[in-house]
Short mmCIF file of C-alpha atoms and ligand atoms in Angstrom, two decimals:
data_model
loop_
_atom_site.label_atom_id
_atom_site.label_comp_id
_atom_site.label_asym_id
_atom_site.label_seq_id
_atom_site.Cartn_x
_atom_site.Cartn_y
_atom_site.Cartn_z
CA MET A 1 74.53 74.39 109.39
CA ASN A 2 77.69 73.09 107.94
CA ASP A 3 81.27 74.45 108.30
CA SER A 4 81.28 76.66 105.27
CA SER A 5 78.08 78.44 106.28
CA ASP A 6 79.45 79.49 109.67
CA LEU A 7 82.67 80.58 108.02
CA PHE A 8 80.61 82.51 105.61
CA LYS A 9 78.89 84.42 108.36
CA LYS A 10 82.19 85.46 109.82
CA TYR A 11 83.39 86.78 106.40
CA ASN A 12 80.14 88.46 106.03
CA GLU A 13 80.73 90.54 109.07
CA ARG A 14 84.13 91.63 107.86
CA PHE A 15 82.75 92.28 104.48
CA ASN A 16 80.07 94.64 105.92
CA GLU A 17 82.82 96.72 107.33
CA ILE A 18 84.18 97.22 103.81
CA VAL A 19 80.77 97.96 102.59
CA LYS A 20 80.66 100.91 105.02
CA LEU A 21 84.03 102.07 103.87
CA SER A 22 83.13 101.92 100.26
CA ASN A 23 79.90 104.01 100.74
CA GLU A 24 82.25 106.90 100.72
CA LEU A 25 82.56 106.19 97.04
CA ASN A 26 79.07 107.09 96.62
CA ILE A 27 79.58 110.78 97.22
CA ILE A 28 81.11 110.99 93.80
CA GLN A 29 79.29 112.36 90.79
CA ASP A 30 80.00 111.80 87.19
CA PHE A 31 83.25 113.66 86.53
CA ASP A 32 82.92 114.51 82.89
CA ILE A 33 79.31 115.86 83.39
CA LEU A 34 80.41 118.13 86.22
CA LEU A 35 83.39 119.55 84.17
CA GLU A 36 81.10 120.19 81.27
CA LYS A 37 78.75 122.11 83.56
CA ILE A 38 81.59 124.13 84.96
CA LEU A 39 82.66 125.12 81.56
CA ILE A 40 79.29 126.12 80.44
CA SER A 41 78.78 128.34 83.52
CA ALA A 42 82.19 129.90 83.21
CA ARG A 43 81.58 130.79 79.49
CA ARG A 44 78.11 132.14 80.24
CA ILE A 45 79.20 134.50 83.01
CA VAL A 46 81.79 136.34 80.66
CA ASN A 47 79.77 135.65 77.60
CA ALA A 48 82.53 133.73 75.89
CA ASP A 49 82.10 131.88 72.55
CA ALA A 50 84.33 128.94 73.34
CA GLY A 51 86.23 127.24 76.08
CA THR A 52 88.47 124.30 76.92
CA ILE A 53 89.45 122.41 80.10
CA TYR A 54 92.93 120.76 79.91
CA ILE A 55 93.83 118.17 82.49
CA LYS A 56 97.50 117.56 83.55
CA GLU A 57 98.79 114.07 82.91
CA GLY A 58 102.44 113.56 83.51
CA ASN A 59 104.23 116.21 81.73
CA ASP A 60 101.40 117.15 79.28
CA LEU A 61 98.14 118.72 79.20
CA ILE A 62 95.27 116.70 77.78
CA PHE A 63 92.52 118.47 75.97
CA ARG A 64 89.61 117.11 77.91
CA HIS A 65 86.50 119.29 77.30
CA THR A 66 85.86 121.71 74.64
CA GLN A 67 82.86 123.84 73.76
CA ASN A 68 82.63 126.15 70.75
CA GLN A 69 79.23 127.95 70.11
CA THR A 70 80.11 129.15 66.57
CA LEU A 71 81.33 125.78 65.37
CA GLN A 72 78.41 124.15 67.07
CA ASN A 73 75.96 126.43 65.11
CA ARG A 74 77.49 125.26 61.82
CA LEU A 75 76.59 121.70 62.61
CA PRO A 76 73.22 120.14 62.11
CA LYS A 77 70.99 120.21 65.12
CA GLY A 78 71.81 117.41 67.67
CA LYS A 79 75.23 116.73 66.17
CA LYS A 80 78.26 116.96 68.51
CA LEU A 81 81.57 118.62 67.69
CA PRO A 82 84.15 116.00 66.87
CA TYR A 83 85.95 115.13 69.91
CA ASN A 84 89.66 114.80 69.67
CA PHE A 85 92.01 114.15 72.41
CA PHE A 86 95.36 115.78 72.05
CA ARG A 87 98.27 116.55 74.24
CA ILE A 88 100.36 119.80 74.70
CA PRO A 89 103.57 119.48 76.45
CA ILE A 90 103.77 121.57 79.62
CA ASN A 91 106.36 124.19 78.82
CA LYS A 92 106.47 128.02 78.21
CA LYS A 93 105.85 127.83 74.45
CA SER A 94 102.02 127.49 74.54
CA LEU A 95 99.55 129.60 76.26
CA SER A 96 98.00 126.71 78.22
CA GLY A 97 101.50 125.20 78.79
CA TYR A 98 102.87 128.54 80.11
CA CYS A 99 99.90 128.74 82.50
CA ALA A 100 100.42 125.24 83.73
CA GLU A 101 104.05 125.68 84.26
CA THR A 102 104.02 129.09 85.93
CA GLY A 103 100.61 129.12 87.62
CA LYS A 104 99.97 132.56 86.05
CA VAL A 105 96.79 133.81 84.63
CA LEU A 106 97.16 134.87 80.99
CA ASN A 107 94.67 137.46 79.68
CA ILE A 108 95.44 138.02 75.91
CA PRO A 109 93.40 140.60 74.08
CA ASP A 110 94.26 139.32 70.60
CA VAL A 111 96.30 136.15 70.05
CA TYR A 112 97.38 137.11 66.59
CA LYS A 113 99.11 140.34 68.15
CA ILE A 114 101.10 138.69 70.87
CA PRO A 115 104.41 140.51 71.23
CA LYS A 116 107.32 138.58 69.68
CA ASN A 117 109.39 138.88 72.80
CA THR A 118 107.00 136.59 74.98
CA PRO A 119 107.93 133.12 75.59
CA TYR A 120 104.58 131.75 74.57
CA HIS A 121 102.95 131.69 71.16
CA PHE A 122 99.53 131.01 69.79
CA ASN A 123 99.32 127.83 67.81
CA ASP A 124 96.90 128.61 64.94
CA ASP A 125 96.56 124.97 63.78
CA PHE A 126 93.18 124.54 65.31
CA ASP A 127 91.88 127.81 63.75
CA LYS A 128 93.10 126.64 60.33
CA VAL A 129 91.64 123.23 60.49
CA SER A 130 88.34 124.49 61.89
CA ARG A 131 88.09 127.79 60.00
CA TYR A 132 87.57 129.50 63.31
CA LYS A 133 89.03 132.86 64.33
CA THR A 134 90.40 132.91 67.93
CA ILE A 135 90.90 136.44 69.20
CA SER A 136 90.76 136.89 72.98
CA ILE A 137 91.84 134.11 75.33
CA LEU A 138 91.71 134.12 79.06
CA THR A 139 93.73 131.14 80.52
CA VAL A 140 93.64 130.23 84.26
CA PRO A 141 95.40 127.37 86.14
CA LEU A 142 93.40 124.72 87.93
CA LYS A 143 95.11 124.39 91.40
CA THR A 144 94.49 121.85 94.13
CA ASN A 145 94.29 123.05 97.65
CA VAL A 146 97.85 122.14 98.16
CA ASN A 147 98.67 124.57 95.32
CA GLU A 148 99.59 121.87 92.89
CA ILE A 149 98.65 122.49 89.25
CA CYS A 150 96.26 119.78 87.86
CA GLY A 151 94.98 121.51 84.69
CA VAL A 152 94.02 124.65 82.82
CA LEU A 153 90.71 126.40 82.11
CA GLN A 154 90.68 128.39 78.97
CA ILE A 155 87.99 130.79 77.84
CA ILE A 156 87.89 132.04 74.18
CA ASN A 157 86.41 134.94 72.37
CA ALA A 158 84.46 137.26 74.77
CA LYS A 159 81.51 138.87 73.08
CA ASN A 160 79.58 142.11 73.72
CA GLU A 161 75.85 142.66 73.47
CA ASN A 162 76.14 142.88 69.52
CA SER A 163 78.05 139.44 69.45
CA GLU A 164 81.27 141.23 68.52
CA ILE A 165 84.41 139.63 69.87
CA ILE A 166 86.04 141.70 72.53
CA GLU A 167 88.82 141.24 74.95
CA PHE A 168 88.33 139.84 78.49
CA SER A 169 88.17 142.57 81.07
CA LYS A 170 90.37 142.55 84.23
CA ASP A 171 86.98 142.23 86.10
CA ASP A 172 86.28 138.84 84.31
CA GLU A 173 89.24 137.32 85.91
CA PRO A 174 88.00 136.63 89.39
CA PHE A 175 84.93 134.87 88.08
CA ILE A 176 86.94 132.60 85.88
CA ILE A 177 89.32 131.93 88.70
CA HIS A 178 86.34 130.96 90.92
CA PHE A 179 85.12 128.36 88.26
CA ALA A 180 88.74 127.17 88.01
CA ASN A 181 88.78 126.36 91.63
CA THR A 182 85.48 124.52 91.41
CA ALA A 183 86.80 122.50 88.49
CA SER A 184 90.04 121.66 90.66
CA LEU A 185 87.67 120.33 93.46
CA VAL A 186 85.96 117.95 91.09
CA LEU A 187 89.31 116.80 89.59
CA GLU A 188 90.66 116.19 93.10
CA ARG A 189 87.59 114.22 94.10
CA ALA A 190 87.75 112.12 90.93
CA GLN A 191 91.45 111.40 91.74
CA MET A 192 90.54 110.30 95.18
CA THR A 193 87.90 108.04 93.86
CA ARG A 194 90.44 106.45 91.64
CA ILE A 195 92.75 105.86 94.68
CA LEU A 196 89.79 104.38 96.66
CA LEU A 197 89.00 102.03 93.75
CA MET A 198 92.67 101.02 93.35
CA ARG A 199 92.59 100.15 97.07
CA MET A 200 89.52 98.14 96.76
CA ILE A 201 91.09 96.19 93.87
CA GLN A 202 94.26 95.57 95.91
CA MET A 203 92.11 94.32 98.86
CA ALA A 204 90.43 91.75 96.48
CA GLU A 205 93.90 90.72 95.13
CA LEU A 206 95.19 90.19 98.68
CA ARG A 207 92.47 87.70 99.34
CA ASP A 208 92.98 85.87 96.12
CA PRO A 209 96.70 85.96 95.37
CA LYS A 210 96.22 83.70 92.35
CA GLU A 211 94.25 86.38 90.68
CA THR A 212 97.12 88.80 90.44
CA GLY A 213 97.07 92.35 89.21
CA ALA A 214 98.08 91.09 85.84
CA HIS A 215 94.80 89.12 85.69
CA VAL A 216 92.69 92.04 86.70
CA ASN A 217 94.37 94.25 84.14
CA ARG A 218 94.02 91.69 81.32
CA VAL A 219 90.33 91.25 81.88
CA ALA A 220 89.75 95.02 82.01
CA SER A 221 91.78 95.45 78.82
CA TYR A 222 90.01 92.63 76.89
CA ALA A 223 86.69 94.10 78.07
CA VAL A 224 87.36 97.61 76.82
CA GLU A 225 88.72 96.23 73.58
CA ILE A 226 85.49 94.27 73.00
CA TYR A 227 83.26 97.03 74.00
CA GLU A 228 84.89 99.47 71.58
CA HIS A 229 84.24 97.04 68.67
CA TRP A 230 80.72 96.57 69.91
CA ALA A 231 80.03 100.29 70.19
CA ARG A 232 81.53 101.15 66.92
CA ARG A 233 79.27 98.67 65.13
CA ARG A 234 76.38 100.55 66.61
CA ASN A 235 77.79 104.06 65.59
CA ILE A 236 77.70 105.01 69.23
CA ASP A 237 79.07 108.56 69.59
CA GLU A 238 82.85 108.63 70.13
CA ARG A 239 82.53 110.77 73.24
CA GLU A 240 80.24 108.29 74.73
CA ILE A 241 82.59 105.54 73.95
CA GLU A 242 85.50 107.40 75.41
CA LYS A 243 83.57 108.08 78.68
CA ASN A 244 82.32 104.41 79.07
CA ARG A 245 85.74 103.01 78.39
CA ASP A 246 87.28 104.52 81.35
CA MET A 247 84.56 103.44 83.57
CA LEU A 248 84.27 99.92 82.15
CA ARG A 249 88.00 99.54 82.68
CA MET A 250 87.64 100.29 86.45
CA ALA A 251 84.47 98.31 86.80
CA ALA A 252 86.01 95.22 85.01
CA MET A 253 89.07 95.32 87.29
CA LEU A 254 86.59 95.03 90.08
CA HIS A 255 84.52 92.09 88.66
CA ASP A 256 85.43 89.63 91.37
CA VAL A 257 85.72 92.15 94.25
CA GLY A 258 82.90 90.17 95.93
CA LYS A 259 85.39 87.43 96.55
CA ILE A 260 86.62 89.27 99.54
CA ALA A 261 83.47 87.86 101.16
CA ILE A 262 84.46 84.19 100.42
CA PRO A 263 86.22 82.28 103.05
CA ASP A 264 89.88 81.22 102.32
CA THR A 265 88.97 77.45 102.59
CA ILE A 266 86.78 77.86 99.53
CA LEU A 267 88.66 80.52 97.60
CA LYS A 268 92.01 78.79 97.85
CA LYS A 269 90.87 75.19 97.79
CA PRO A 270 93.31 73.28 95.56
CA GLY A 271 90.73 70.96 94.20
CA LYS A 272 87.12 71.03 92.88
CA LEU A 273 84.58 72.80 94.92
CA ASP A 274 81.67 70.68 96.28
CA THR A 275 77.99 71.74 95.74
CA ASP A 276 77.80 73.59 98.98
CA GLU A 277 81.05 75.44 98.46
CA TYR A 278 80.16 76.37 95.00
CA GLU A 279 76.85 77.82 96.25
CA ILE A 280 78.74 80.02 98.55
CA MET A 281 81.16 81.01 95.83
CA LYS A 282 78.36 82.09 93.58
CA LYS A 283 77.54 84.76 96.22
CA HIS A 284 80.59 86.81 95.08
CA THR A 285 78.46 88.36 92.31
CA TYR A 286 75.76 90.04 94.41
CA MET A 287 77.99 90.56 97.50
CA GLY A 288 80.26 92.59 95.18
CA ALA A 289 77.37 94.50 93.70
CA LYS A 290 76.29 95.65 97.16
CA LEU A 291 79.47 97.78 97.22
CA PHE A 292 77.82 99.96 94.55
CA TYR A 293 74.30 99.99 95.67
CA ASP A 294 73.74 103.65 96.39
CA GLN A 295 74.09 104.72 92.80
CA HIS A 296 75.02 108.32 92.54
CA SER A 297 77.34 108.16 89.55
CA ASN A 298 77.61 106.45 86.25
CA PHE A 299 80.46 104.58 87.59
CA ASP A 300 78.54 103.06 90.38
CA GLU A 301 75.93 101.86 88.03
CA ILE A 302 78.57 100.39 85.52
CA ALA A 303 80.50 98.68 88.43
CA LYS A 304 77.23 97.21 89.84
CA ILE A 305 76.23 95.84 86.48
CA VAL A 306 79.59 94.26 85.80
CA VAL A 307 79.92 92.68 89.23
CA LEU A 308 76.37 91.36 89.36
CA ASN A 309 76.17 89.93 85.79
CA HIS A 310 79.56 88.53 84.85
CA HIS A 311 78.42 84.91 85.58
CA GLU A 312 75.06 85.03 83.78
CA ASN A 313 74.95 82.91 80.61
CA TRP A 314 73.30 83.80 77.28
CA ASP A 315 71.08 80.64 77.34
CA GLY A 316 69.78 81.35 80.78
CA THR A 317 71.94 78.82 82.78
CA GLY A 318 74.12 81.24 84.79
CA TYR A 319 73.84 82.95 88.09
CA PRO A 320 72.83 84.81 90.27
CA GLY A 321 69.79 85.53 88.20
CA HIS A 322 66.80 87.89 88.90
CA ILE A 323 67.53 88.68 92.56
CA ASP A 324 67.38 91.56 94.91
CA PHE A 325 71.11 92.08 95.21
CA LEU A 326 70.96 93.67 98.68
CA THR A 327 69.31 90.56 100.16
CA GLY A 328 70.01 87.86 97.74
CA ASP A 329 66.28 87.03 97.49
CA PRO A 330 64.72 85.92 94.10
CA LEU A 331 62.76 88.62 92.35
CA ILE A 332 61.61 86.19 89.71
CA LYS A 333 61.54 82.50 90.50
CA ASP A 334 62.02 79.36 88.48
CA ASN A 335 60.00 76.19 88.98
CA ASN A 336 62.07 75.18 92.01
CA GLY A 337 61.50 78.56 93.78
CA ASN A 338 65.10 79.65 92.97
CA ALA A 339 66.06 82.94 91.32
CA LYS A 340 65.43 82.73 87.46
CA PRO A 341 68.77 83.16 85.63
CA LYS A 342 68.89 86.13 83.27
CA LYS A 343 68.91 85.20 79.57
CA GLY A 344 70.03 86.73 76.25
CA GLU A 345 69.61 90.51 76.14
CA GLU A 346 68.17 90.59 79.85
CA ILE A 347 71.85 90.50 80.66
CA PRO A 348 73.39 93.92 80.42
CA ILE A 349 75.90 94.37 77.71
CA PHE A 350 78.83 95.22 80.16
CA GLY A 351 78.06 91.84 81.97
CA ARG A 352 78.04 89.93 78.66
CA ILE A 353 81.33 91.51 77.71
CA VAL A 354 83.20 90.96 81.08
CA ALA A 355 81.89 87.26 81.12
CA ILE A 356 83.88 86.37 77.95
CA ALA A 357 86.85 88.44 79.13
CA ASP A 358 86.90 86.61 82.49
CA VAL A 359 86.54 83.19 81.10
CA TYR A 360 89.13 83.64 78.41
CA ASP A 361 91.60 84.75 81.06
CA ALA A 362 90.65 82.09 83.68
CA LEU A 363 91.13 79.33 81.02
CA SER A 364 94.42 80.80 79.63
CA SER A 365 95.81 81.03 83.28
CA LYS A 366 96.82 78.57 85.95
CA ARG A 367 94.59 78.61 89.04
CA VAL A 368 94.70 76.92 92.40
CA TYR A 369 92.27 74.39 90.93
CA LYS A 370 93.39 73.99 87.46
CA ASP A 371 96.27 74.29 84.88
CA ALA A 372 96.53 76.78 82.15
CA TRP A 373 94.91 75.58 78.84
CA ASN A 374 96.74 75.85 75.56
CA GLU A 375 95.63 78.52 73.12
CA ASN A 376 93.74 76.22 70.75
CA ASP A 377 91.79 74.52 73.57
CA VAL A 378 90.78 77.98 74.81
CA TYR A 379 89.52 79.11 71.29
CA ASN A 380 87.81 75.78 70.80
CA GLU A 381 85.95 76.15 74.19
CA ILE A 382 84.79 79.67 73.42
CA VAL A 383 83.48 78.57 69.96
CA LYS A 384 81.69 75.77 71.69
CA LEU A 385 80.09 78.12 74.19
CA ARG A 386 78.87 80.48 71.51
CA ALA A 387 75.17 81.23 72.13
CA LYS A 388 75.40 79.02 75.06
CA LYS A 389 77.39 80.80 77.72
CA PHE A 390 78.17 83.72 75.51
CA ASP A 391 76.30 86.32 73.45
CA PRO A 392 77.07 85.01 69.92
CA GLU A 393 77.76 88.59 68.56
CA ILE A 394 80.42 89.12 71.39
CA VAL A 395 82.01 85.78 70.44
CA ASP A 396 82.38 87.12 66.78
CA ILE A 397 83.85 90.31 68.07
CA PHE A 398 86.15 88.31 70.37
CA PHE A 399 87.68 86.66 67.32
CA ASP A 400 88.16 89.98 65.61
CA CYS A 401 90.18 91.08 68.54
CA ILE A 402 92.72 88.25 68.95
CA ASP A 403 95.65 90.29 67.79
CA GLU A 404 94.82 92.97 70.24
CA PHE A 405 94.41 90.54 73.09
CA LYS A 406 97.94 89.12 72.21
CA ALA A 407 99.37 92.53 72.62
CA ILE A 408 97.56 92.89 75.97
CA ASN A 409 98.97 89.58 77.21
CA ASN A 410 102.55 90.69 76.41
CA ARG A 411 101.88 93.89 78.30
CA TYR A 412 100.49 92.22 81.45
CA LYS A 413 102.47 89.10 81.95
CA GLU A 414 102.18 87.01 85.16
CA GLU A 415 104.83 88.29 87.70
P1 C2E B 1 87.65 82.25 88.13
O1 C2E B 1 88.81 81.30 88.38
O2 C2E B 1 87.99 83.61 87.77
O3 C2E B 1 86.86 81.61 86.92
C1 C2E B 1 86.03 82.45 86.13
C2 C2E B 1 85.11 81.54 85.27
O4 C2E B 1 86.02 80.97 84.13
C3 C2E B 1 84.51 80.41 85.94
O5 C2E B 1 83.28 80.77 86.61
C4 C2E B 1 84.23 79.48 84.65
O6 C2E B 1 83.09 79.96 83.99
C5 C2E B 1 85.41 79.72 83.81
N1 C2E B 1 86.41 78.67 84.06
C6 C2E B 1 87.49 78.65 84.88
N2 C2E B 1 88.16 77.55 84.84
C7 C2E B 1 87.52 76.69 84.06
C8 C2E B 1 87.76 75.29 83.57
O7 C2E B 1 88.66 74.59 83.99
N3 C2E B 1 86.83 74.85 82.68
C9 C2E B 1 85.68 75.58 82.29
N4 C2E B 1 84.89 75.06 81.42
N5 C2E B 1 85.52 76.84 82.68
C10 C2E B 1 86.35 77.39 83.55
P2 C2E B 1 82.68 79.83 87.67
O8 C2E B 1 82.75 78.42 87.31
O9 C2E B 1 81.26 80.44 87.94
O10 C2E B 1 83.51 80.08 88.92
C11 C2E B 1 83.57 81.23 89.69
C12 C2E B 1 84.84 81.38 90.49
O11 C2E B 1 84.74 80.24 91.56
C13 C2E B 1 86.08 81.10 89.88
O12 C2E B 1 86.62 82.22 89.28
C14 C2E B 1 87.05 80.48 90.95
O13 C2E B 1 87.45 81.54 91.82
C15 C2E B 1 85.89 79.64 91.79
N6 C2E B 1 85.91 78.29 91.31
C16 C2E B 1 85.19 77.72 90.46
N7 C2E B 1 85.42 76.41 90.38
C17 C2E B 1 86.34 76.15 91.27
C18 C2E B 1 87.05 74.92 91.75
O14 C2E B 1 86.89 73.75 91.28
N8 C2E B 1 87.94 75.04 92.74
C19 C2E B 1 88.18 76.31 93.39
N9 C2E B 1 89.20 76.36 94.32
N10 C2E B 1 87.63 77.40 92.83
C20 C2E B 1 86.71 77.40 91.94
C1 SIN B 2 83.70 109.41 88.85
O1 SIN B 2 84.19 110.43 89.35
O2 SIN B 2 82.55 109.40 88.61
C2 SIN B 2 84.52 108.19 88.48
C3 SIN B 2 85.73 108.50 87.78
C4 SIN B 2 85.47 109.06 86.32
O3 SIN B 2 84.39 109.19 85.93
O4 SIN B 2 86.52 109.30 85.58
C1 SIN B 3 97.24 127.30 73.85
O1 SIN B 3 98.29 127.64 73.37
O2 SIN B 3 97.07 127.41 75.09
C2 SIN B 3 96.30 126.54 73.25
C3 SIN B 3 95.34 127.39 72.40
C4 SIN B 3 95.82 127.14 70.90
O3 SIN B 3 96.97 127.25 70.69
O4 SIN B 3 94.92 126.75 70.18
FE1 FE B 4 83.53 86.02 89.19
FE1 FE B 5 87.94 86.57 87.49
#
């Protein structure tokens, strides 16, 4: 056994510690799906026609989930309501803003008959645009267990047995408060997940100081930009795009998280790696993927895909290929008994996207082992690698996104 293998064993042990820690991530469930279910249950229990969950972001409330049976019924079967994100500032002027600022429950029998002397008003823009008639609204704060407000649950138009709109009764309030508490728990858990993820990203950066936060942010932003173009070309539902975008951003930030398993002597080597060293370096793909092995959420799945597949090549010359990512053993072998590299659409789309984002950034940046390339050389290289290293369609999309990439580069400059 040579030196690098011994060192690798040592790092492997440390790495297993991190694997244990990161298993905590696997208790998470998909955040949006949970909120959606909570909203459905809350509406069902008080027989409400519509409902919205707002999430606090800075000094605003973001309209995150909305359901409306009446509007839904006007759409062809299977079609979803248009999904618009909008913000309401947190202040006493709106119902939801008032609720978020004061923490009070607002039970309004008829929003068009709110007395003039109250601080809050009903904004009828949504009714006008959608030709919907809002009448009764019950608005409840989402509070964390330290009593911080993290959002608002709003239930709209209670109905009686004859489907006539009625007001929410005082007895409805405790039920809705119960669902608001559940939603708060989900939100807190998702926030904790984010904090854990950011910690993992930082750990990876500490190991590889040349790959700064700026690099990680740029790769993630390029990847999201490319994904959006790719998804729009396929008419993928906006809601689906929105959901994947967040998760892809996080996953792309973690693409090289497996480098925490690579010894410093290799990772920080100022010159070219020899064959043995490069073989060890290649393990950063499946070593990283192990962190997400116990897939319980969409996020785990996307992170695993990105980490495992970001060095596969379109023409089947990349790595690690068809392997069992828990053991590193080949699942499909080539003629030499090594794992057969994945090829073309065998490589998941998120892997194909992060591959180009990563190389674009690696070529444009200085590394311990290389200088930064100039812009034209980078573009020429990417053209050269079209249909070789990279999915040809992704290369075409890449060149449609150059302006956006430049904006991203300005935003995340090297410290
Ligand atoms: P990285 O620095 O993030 O590079 C990511 C990928 O960008 C590389 O994957 C490669 O496809 C591309 N790339 C980077 N620099 C160049 C270049 O000068 N020319 C070309 N044609 N492509 C380039 P790859 O090769 O699988 O490497 C994975 C990781 O292994 C690299 O991540 C880096 O951390 C490490 N690495 C690769 N080669 C060397 C080396 O010669 N010395 C050292 N110290 N590390 C290396
Ligand atoms: C999760 O909680 O599943 C990850 C975070 C998110 O989906 O926003
Ligand atoms: C609010 O004021 O809480 C939002 C409801 C609306 O104005 O449509
Ligand atoms: Fe990598
Ligand atoms: Fe990288």
